[in-house]
């Protein structure tokens, strides 16, 4: 009883979610890059320092996640941005946004070795820039929970994969059994 | 328990891979015909047990069952647990392929140690005392694994004490549950199928 109480008391300590996968994603958000970092069980990384690296490994800056695990970074150069955060205990978040996407945010041509595709964004004339910004904002807010749902769904271990894994195990050990038995029969002969 | 790709420095990853290869080779030599079915069953139970997350408080934990594997299989626990880890990395992205070696050593070495230390205790004496030792062994294997995980993080530059404390505290419930489970599993095996432990002892060279 006392042991159980102790266990429960210890579990009540705010612990990071160990033994979970880290989920990190970035997406364009107006004139900056927005991203989120969290664990596959839905816990988000709060107050986590995120370091931003360029394609050559040079540090471009740092940012910090807010209470919902979101971070915002305003890019200065149209190159690929890699966001890395060390959540401790062997959990590392690492996510990259390609040069094209960053360039799109900045409204410049990307600096990449391969030839970028010709992009002519068809801007509807009937809408002012401000209206479009508001629209984009609304769409982003609507998308956020969906993105999270999809990320969580991707992490779900479904029964099929578990059964598949068990099938593999059975097959592997069956093969081992067969080989060992064959060797034994050879020795006996 | 599963360290992910990119969290460790290269020397640690390479060292882990070399150690794991050695452990698997040792284990395959110990994997006799009589042991293969047990190894398969324990490999499968490890594979499934570490996918089932039990929510406790704000966090959730998963079982590892490496103590039981070590007690039943001895060195043969290495390939059994390695196979489980490999499939988890491939199917679910649990851990990763580059750190497979480190993870295998972190989980299987304590298992083998548990087998060597507590194996003799559970093979003799009454089933009840065997179960008691098995319970201690099951918890001991988790302690060993947390220490190994913290150690591999420390070798890659994280603070050992902080990392060890974090991993250890998070796994106290796991230790308790694994201890109980291992104890009951051994109790059942000693009552129903005592030859599970004795055959292997005779086969052991």
XYZ file of C-alpha atoms in Angstrom:
394
model
C 0.000 0.000 0.000
C 2.728 2.405 0.994
C 4.682 1.330 -2.057
C 1.710 2.046 -4.273
C 1.259 5.469 -2.717
C 4.917 6.209 -3.314
C 4.669 5.118 -6.928
C 1.636 7.311 -7.456
C 3.334 10.243 -5.768
C 6.367 9.837 -7.985
C 4.201 9.555 -11.056
C 2.523 12.810 -10.153
C 5.839 14.582 -10.702
C 5.808 16.352 -14.026
C 7.834 13.989 -16.112
C 8.683 14.250 -19.750
C 7.040 11.639 -21.862
C 9.764 9.077 -22.236
C 9.610 6.265 -24.722
C 7.631 8.259 -27.236
C 8.437 9.367 -30.683
C 9.189 13.003 -31.261
C 7.000 14.736 -33.795
C 8.180 17.937 -35.450
C 6.741 19.776 -38.410
C 7.234 23.143 -40.084
C 5.001 25.061 -42.427
C 4.929 28.507 -44.027
C 2.992 31.126 -42.078
C 2.764 34.495 -43.789
C 6.268 35.946 -43.864
C 7.726 33.538 -41.304
C 8.148 29.829 -40.683
C 5.901 28.300 -38.081
C 6.513 24.893 -36.590
C 5.551 22.658 -33.737
C 7.392 20.114 -31.651
C 5.857 17.504 -29.413
C 5.569 13.840 -28.598
C 3.450 11.243 -30.280
C 1.187 10.972 -27.222
C 0.055 14.568 -27.637
C 2.378 16.230 -25.113
C 3.920 19.328 -26.619
C 7.440 20.585 -25.973
C 7.020 23.753 -23.924
C 9.716 26.432 -23.664
C 12.081 24.376 -25.795
C 14.995 26.130 -27.466
C 15.092 25.437 -31.191
C 18.300 26.047 -33.106
C 18.091 26.857 -36.807
C 20.808 25.715 -39.196
C 21.456 26.494 -42.846
C 22.246 23.880 -45.486
C 25.983 24.251 -44.770
C 25.486 23.638 -41.054
C 25.916 27.298 -40.125
C 23.707 28.500 -37.311
C 21.082 30.956 -38.551
C 19.517 31.721 -35.186
C 17.427 30.303 -32.372
C 13.804 30.469 -31.319
C 11.731 29.037 -28.507
C 8.487 27.083 -28.410
C 5.473 28.524 -26.624
C 3.038 26.777 -24.275
C 1.506 24.816 -27.161
C 4.796 23.660 -28.605
C 4.641 26.163 -31.454
C 7.589 28.223 -32.592
C 7.965 30.976 -35.164
C 11.121 31.869 -37.058
C 11.477 34.634 -39.611
C 13.925 33.604 -42.324
C 16.362 36.088 -43.847
C 17.883 34.045 -46.672
C 16.113 31.807 -49.186
C 18.033 28.667 -48.268
C 16.941 25.382 -46.699
C 16.328 25.790 -42.967
C 16.874 22.918 -40.556
C 15.273 23.179 -37.119
C 16.796 21.101 -34.363
C 15.811 20.773 -30.715
C 17.259 18.476 -28.080
C 14.461 17.412 -25.771
C 16.796 15.442 -23.545
C 16.773 11.755 -22.635
C 17.616 10.750 -26.174
C 14.812 12.639 -27.857
C 15.865 14.887 -30.708
C 13.569 16.807 -33.018
C 14.980 17.493 -36.460
C 12.930 18.973 -39.284
C 13.899 20.776 -42.485
C 12.103 23.226 -44.728
C 13.309 23.210 -48.320
C 14.837 26.251 -50.000
C 11.830 26.574 -52.344
C 9.408 26.871 -49.445
C 11.565 29.424 -47.645
C 11.959 31.406 -50.855
C 8.204 31.401 -51.305
C 7.828 32.949 -47.878
C 10.375 35.627 -48.689
C 9.001 36.097 -52.170
C 12.441 35.551 -53.690
C 14.117 33.051 -55.941
C 15.573 30.171 -53.927
C 19.328 29.686 -53.764
C 19.647 26.067 -54.757
C 21.929 24.238 -57.116
C 19.228 22.729 -59.253
C 17.094 24.930 -61.455
C 13.957 25.957 -59.633
C 10.662 25.472 -61.397
C 9.000 28.471 -62.907
C 6.436 29.559 -60.391
C 3.938 32.211 -61.327
C 1.570 32.597 -58.436
C -1.756 33.557 -59.860
C -2.786 36.363 -57.574
C -6.460 37.164 -57.861
C -6.794 40.839 -58.624
C -10.095 41.172 -56.865
C -8.485 40.735 -53.441
C -6.203 43.136 -51.656
C -3.054 41.919 -49.929
C -4.563 42.559 -46.549
C -7.626 40.479 -47.332
C -5.450 37.664 -48.544
C -3.369 37.786 -45.379
C -6.524 37.550 -43.285
C -7.767 34.644 -45.378
C -4.466 32.835 -45.014
C -4.559 33.414 -41.264
C -8.046 31.914 -41.013
C -7.129 28.900 -43.103
C -3.998 28.302 -41.007
C -5.950 28.406 -37.775
C -8.448 25.955 -39.197
C -5.722 23.624 -40.393
C -3.788 23.454 -37.146
C -5.944 20.912 -35.312
C -6.197 18.860 -38.488
C -2.442 18.716 -38.841
C -2.172 17.553 -35.277
C -4.802 14.890 -35.815
C -2.944 13.590 -38.843
C 0.353 13.521 -36.962
C -1.248 11.627 -34.089
C -2.925 9.237 -36.510
C 0.342 8.477 -38.237
C 1.796 7.468 -34.894
C -0.935 5.013 -34.083
C 0.283 1.453 -33.800
C -2.404 -0.519 -35.500
C -3.072 -4.155 -34.870
C -2.078 -5.157 -38.398
C 1.507 -3.985 -37.950
C 1.773 -5.644 -34.559
C 0.483 -8.910 -35.966
C 2.809 -8.513 -38.928
C 5.742 -8.089 -36.591
C 4.769 -11.169 -34.648
C 4.512 -13.056 -37.912
C 8.037 -12.017 -38.772
C 9.263 -13.180 -35.380
C 7.534 -16.535 -35.772
C 9.000 -16.918 -39.252
C 12.530 -15.982 -38.205
C 12.611 -18.311 -35.247
C 10.952 -21.030 -37.284
C 13.735 -20.696 -39.835
C 16.319 -20.853 -37.056
C 14.600 -23.908 -35.675
C 14.662 -25.584 -39.073
C 18.363 -24.872 -39.583
C 19.270 -26.064 -36.100
C 17.213 -29.221 -36.532
C 18.812 -29.958 -39.883
C 22.255 -29.609 -38.351
C 21.276 -31.914 -35.534
C 19.983 -34.562 -37.929
C 23.193 -34.345 -39.943
C 25.238 -34.859 -36.794
C 23.119 -37.853 -35.853
C 23.472 -39.444 -39.296
C 14.178 3.327 -23.374
C 14.450 3.595 -27.118
C 17.021 6.200 -27.992
C 16.261 7.808 -31.345
C 18.488 8.414 -34.355
C 20.651 11.477 -34.058
C 20.645 11.711 -30.268
C 24.021 10.058 -29.777
C 27.514 10.878 -30.947
C 29.053 8.689 -33.640
C 31.628 6.913 -31.424
C 28.823 5.785 -29.095
C 26.728 4.535 -32.020
C 29.652 2.606 -33.526
C 30.709 1.212 -30.147
C 27.145 0.089 -29.503
C 26.959 -1.626 -32.892
C 30.223 -3.520 -32.255
C 29.111 -4.599 -28.780
C 25.710 -5.656 -30.107
C 27.312 -7.735 -32.848
C 29.440 -9.486 -30.249
C 26.431 -10.060 -28.003
C 24.321 -11.454 -30.828
C 27.165 -13.793 -31.840
C 27.489 -15.016 -28.246
C 23.730 -15.410 -28.060
C 23.475 -17.403 -31.288
C 26.067 -19.845 -29.953
C 23.943 -20.296 -26.845
C 20.731 -20.652 -28.861
C 20.336 -24.404 -28.870
C 17.503 -26.293 -30.503
C 15.656 -26.613 -27.180
C 15.786 -22.889 -26.594
C 14.607 -21.606 -29.945
C 10.844 -21.797 -29.260
C 11.255 -20.037 -25.911
C 13.425 -17.404 -27.580
C 10.749 -16.812 -30.202
C 8.006 -16.445 -27.631
C 10.057 -14.042 -25.499
C 11.081 -12.053 -28.554
C 7.433 -11.668 -29.494
C 6.409 -10.712 -25.969
C 9.130 -8.059 -25.837
C 8.042 -6.764 -29.238
C 4.426 -6.402 -28.159
C 5.050 -5.326 -24.550
C 7.056 -2.282 -25.543
C 4.357 -1.140 -27.954
C 1.627 -1.068 -25.341
C 1.758 2.189 -23.470
C 0.229 2.214 -20.034
C -0.775 5.718 -19.030
C 0.302 6.416 -15.456
C -0.295 9.958 -14.295
C 0.791 12.555 -16.807
C 3.175 10.276 -18.624
C 2.936 6.760 -19.936
C 5.324 3.864 -19.721
C 5.750 0.596 -21.523
C 7.034 -2.707 -20.291
C 10.243 -4.247 -21.527
C 10.319 -7.745 -20.026
C 14.061 -8.050 -20.579
C 14.583 -9.530 -17.107
C 12.346 -12.487 -17.904
C 14.083 -12.989 -21.249
C 17.461 -13.036 -19.524
C 16.331 -15.479 -16.830
C 14.943 -17.956 -19.326
C 17.434 -17.559 -22.154
C 20.732 -16.367 -20.693
C 22.976 -15.185 -23.497
C 20.370 -16.218 -26.056
C 18.317 -13.214 -24.881
C 20.578 -11.042 -27.032
C 19.375 -12.209 -30.463
C 15.791 -12.527 -29.198
C 15.650 -8.920 -27.997
C 17.626 -7.715 -31.007
C 15.032 -9.137 -33.390
C 12.250 -7.424 -31.446
C 14.079 -4.091 -31.553
C 14.833 -4.410 -35.260
C 11.185 -4.983 -36.081
C 10.086 -2.090 -33.874
C 12.505 0.214 -35.670
C 11.314 -0.945 -39.102
C 7.579 -1.093 -38.402
C 6.980 1.749 -35.996
C 10.051 3.957 -36.159
C 10.671 3.125 -32.509
C 14.289 3.997 -31.847
C 16.077 3.863 -35.170
C 18.272 1.771 -37.386
C 21.561 3.528 -36.692
C 21.104 3.336 -32.925
C 19.869 -0.252 -33.085
C 23.171 -1.520 -31.722
C 23.183 0.834 -28.760
C 19.545 0.079 -27.944
C 20.144 -3.658 -28.206
C 23.098 -3.492 -25.819
C 21.171 -1.228 -23.416
C 18.283 -3.661 -23.215
C 19.925 -7.053 -23.718
C 23.075 -6.688 -21.615
C 21.134 -6.126 -18.361
C 18.968 -9.074 -19.398
C 22.008 -11.333 -19.733
C 23.399 -10.025 -16.437
C 20.099 -10.777 -14.723
C 20.218 -14.295 -16.136
C 23.746 -14.858 -14.879
C 23.110 -13.381 -11.421
C 19.623 -14.653 -10.629
C 19.415 -17.657 -12.941
C 20.923 -20.080 -10.372
C 18.519 -18.818 -7.682
C 15.415 -19.561 -9.733
C 16.586 -22.997 -10.802
C 16.841 -24.376 -7.277
C 14.772 -23.902 -4.152
C 11.007 -23.851 -3.921
C 8.915 -22.213 -6.647
C 8.043 -19.482 -4.185
C 11.619 -18.478 -3.446
C 12.360 -18.727 -7.163
C 9.521 -16.287 -7.808
C 10.908 -13.895 -5.198
C 14.357 -13.885 -6.805
C 12.766 -13.541 -10.242
C 10.892 -10.457 -9.035
C 14.125 -8.889 -7.849
C 15.741 -9.904 -11.132
C 12.966 -8.350 -13.206
C 13.330 -5.032 -11.416
C 17.122 -5.264 -11.554
C 17.065 -5.619 -15.349
C 15.134 -2.349 -15.671
C 17.537 -0.582 -13.300
C 20.386 -1.844 -15.455
C 18.708 -0.633 -18.623
C 18.028 2.850 -17.220
C 21.667 3.094 -16.134
C 22.834 1.995 -19.586
C 20.544 4.482 -21.355
C 21.759 7.297 -19.113
C 25.318 6.131 -19.710
C 24.992 6.238 -23.481
C 23.498 9.724 -23.251
C 26.299 10.805 -20.921
C 28.944 9.498 -23.314
C 27.361 11.697 -25.973
C 27.748 14.735 -23.772
C 24.596 14.932 -21.656
C 24.900 15.321 -17.899
C 24.965 11.781 -16.530
C 23.400 12.494 -13.154
C 20.577 14.567 -14.615
C 19.883 12.104 -17.404
C 20.105 9.086 -15.125
C 17.806 10.663 -12.580
C 15.252 11.532 -15.231
C 15.210 8.098 -16.834
C 15.333 6.313 -13.476
C 12.453 8.190 -11.862
C 10.298 7.725 -14.944
C 10.851 3.988 -14.788
C 10.181 3.320 -11.122
C 6.632 2.157 -11.911
C 8.005 -0.037 -14.679
C 10.426 -1.637 -12.218
C 7.607 -2.489 -9.847
C 5.336 -3.885 -12.565
C 8.123 -5.844 -14.243
C 9.197 -7.278 -10.904
C 5.670 -8.562 -10.224
C 5.208 -9.884 -13.749
C 8.544 -11.681 -13.819
C 7.879 -13.170 -10.388
C 4.497 -14.530 -11.428
C 5.787 -15.778 -14.764
C 8.565 -17.723 -13.058
C 6.195 -19.004 -10.381
C 3.854 -20.286 -13.067
C 6.680 -21.812 -15.079
C 8.148 -23.550 -12.026
C 4.747 -24.979 -11.124
C 3.572 -25.969 -14.585
C 6.693 -26.492 -16.639
C 9.702 -26.828 -14.340
C 11.836 -28.280 -17.145
C 11.855 -24.815 -18.775
C 14.688 -23.872 -16.458
C 16.312 -27.255 -15.864
C 16.739 -28.289 -19.512
C 18.616 -25.141 -20.270
C 20.818 -25.583 -17.264
C 21.861 -29.036 -18.513
C 22.325 -27.808 -22.060
C 24.463 -24.940 -20.851
C 28.111 -25.726 -21.549
